Amino acid sequence: MTYVIDVLNLFLFVLVIRVVLSYIPAPPGSALVPITRFFDAITEPVLRPVRRIVPPLRVGGTAVDLSPIIVWIVILIVRGLL
């Protein structure tokens, strides 16, 4: 059971890194590009289905992706049940 909790905690950590990296523009050829792609590849399979159900929220001229917040809450609930 502790392995499941450890994996959930690790995924939460990776999710936070992905969110932070999403605010940092990575110019082509930058060292951030492969790092960003790595964290995107890990988290996207979990975020994509949530994004299909809850599309990004339009705020003015931008869109706010709520899927990381929803996944975070679901993981906290699952972790609390274990």
Coordinates of C-alpha atoms in Angstrom, one line a residue, residues 26-74:
A26 CA 11.4 27.5 -23.7
P27 CA 12.9 28.9 -26.8
P28 CA 13.8 26.4 -29.5
G29 CA 17.1 24.8 -28.9
S30 CA 17.0 25.6 -25.2
A31 CA 18.0 23.1 -22.6
L32 CA 14.4 23.4 -21.2
V33 CA 12.8 21.9 -24.3
P34 CA 13.7 18.2 -23.6
I35 CA 13.0 18.7 -19.9
T36 CA 9.6 20.1 -20.6
R37 CA 8.8 17.4 -23.1
F38 CA 9.8 14.7 -20.5
F39 CA 7.4 16.1 -17.9
D40 CA 4.7 16.6 -20.5
A41 CA 5.1 12.9 -21.6
I42 CA 4.7 11.7 -18.1
T43 CA 1.6 13.8 -17.1
E44 CA -0.3 14.1 -20.4
P45 CA -1.8 10.6 -20.3
V46 CA -3.5 11.5 -17.0
L47 CA -4.4 15.1 -17.9
R48 CA -5.8 14.5 -21.4
P49 CA -8.9 12.5 -20.4
V50 CA -9.7 15.1 -17.7
R51 CA -9.3 17.9 -20.3
R52 CA -11.8 16.2 -22.5
I53 CA -14.4 16.3 -19.8
V54 CA -13.5 19.7 -18.4
P55 CA -12.2 22.0 -21.2
P56 CA -10.0 24.9 -20.5
L57 CA -11.8 27.9 -18.9
R58 CA -11.9 31.0 -21.0
V59 CA -10.8 34.1 -19.1
G60 CA -10.6 37.1 -21.3
G61 CA -8.2 36.3 -24.2
T62 CA -6.6 33.4 -22.4
A63 CA -7.6 29.9 -21.3
V64 CA -6.9 28.4 -17.9
D65 CA -6.4 24.6 -17.9
L66 CA -8.1 23.2 -14.8
S67 CA -7.0 19.6 -15.4
P68 CA -3.9 19.7 -13.2
I69 CA -6.1 21.1 -10.3
I70 CA -8.7 18.4 -10.8
V71 CA -6.1 15.6 -11.0
W72 CA -4.4 17.0 -7.8
I73 CA -7.7 16.9 -5.9
V74 CA -8.5 13.4 -7.1

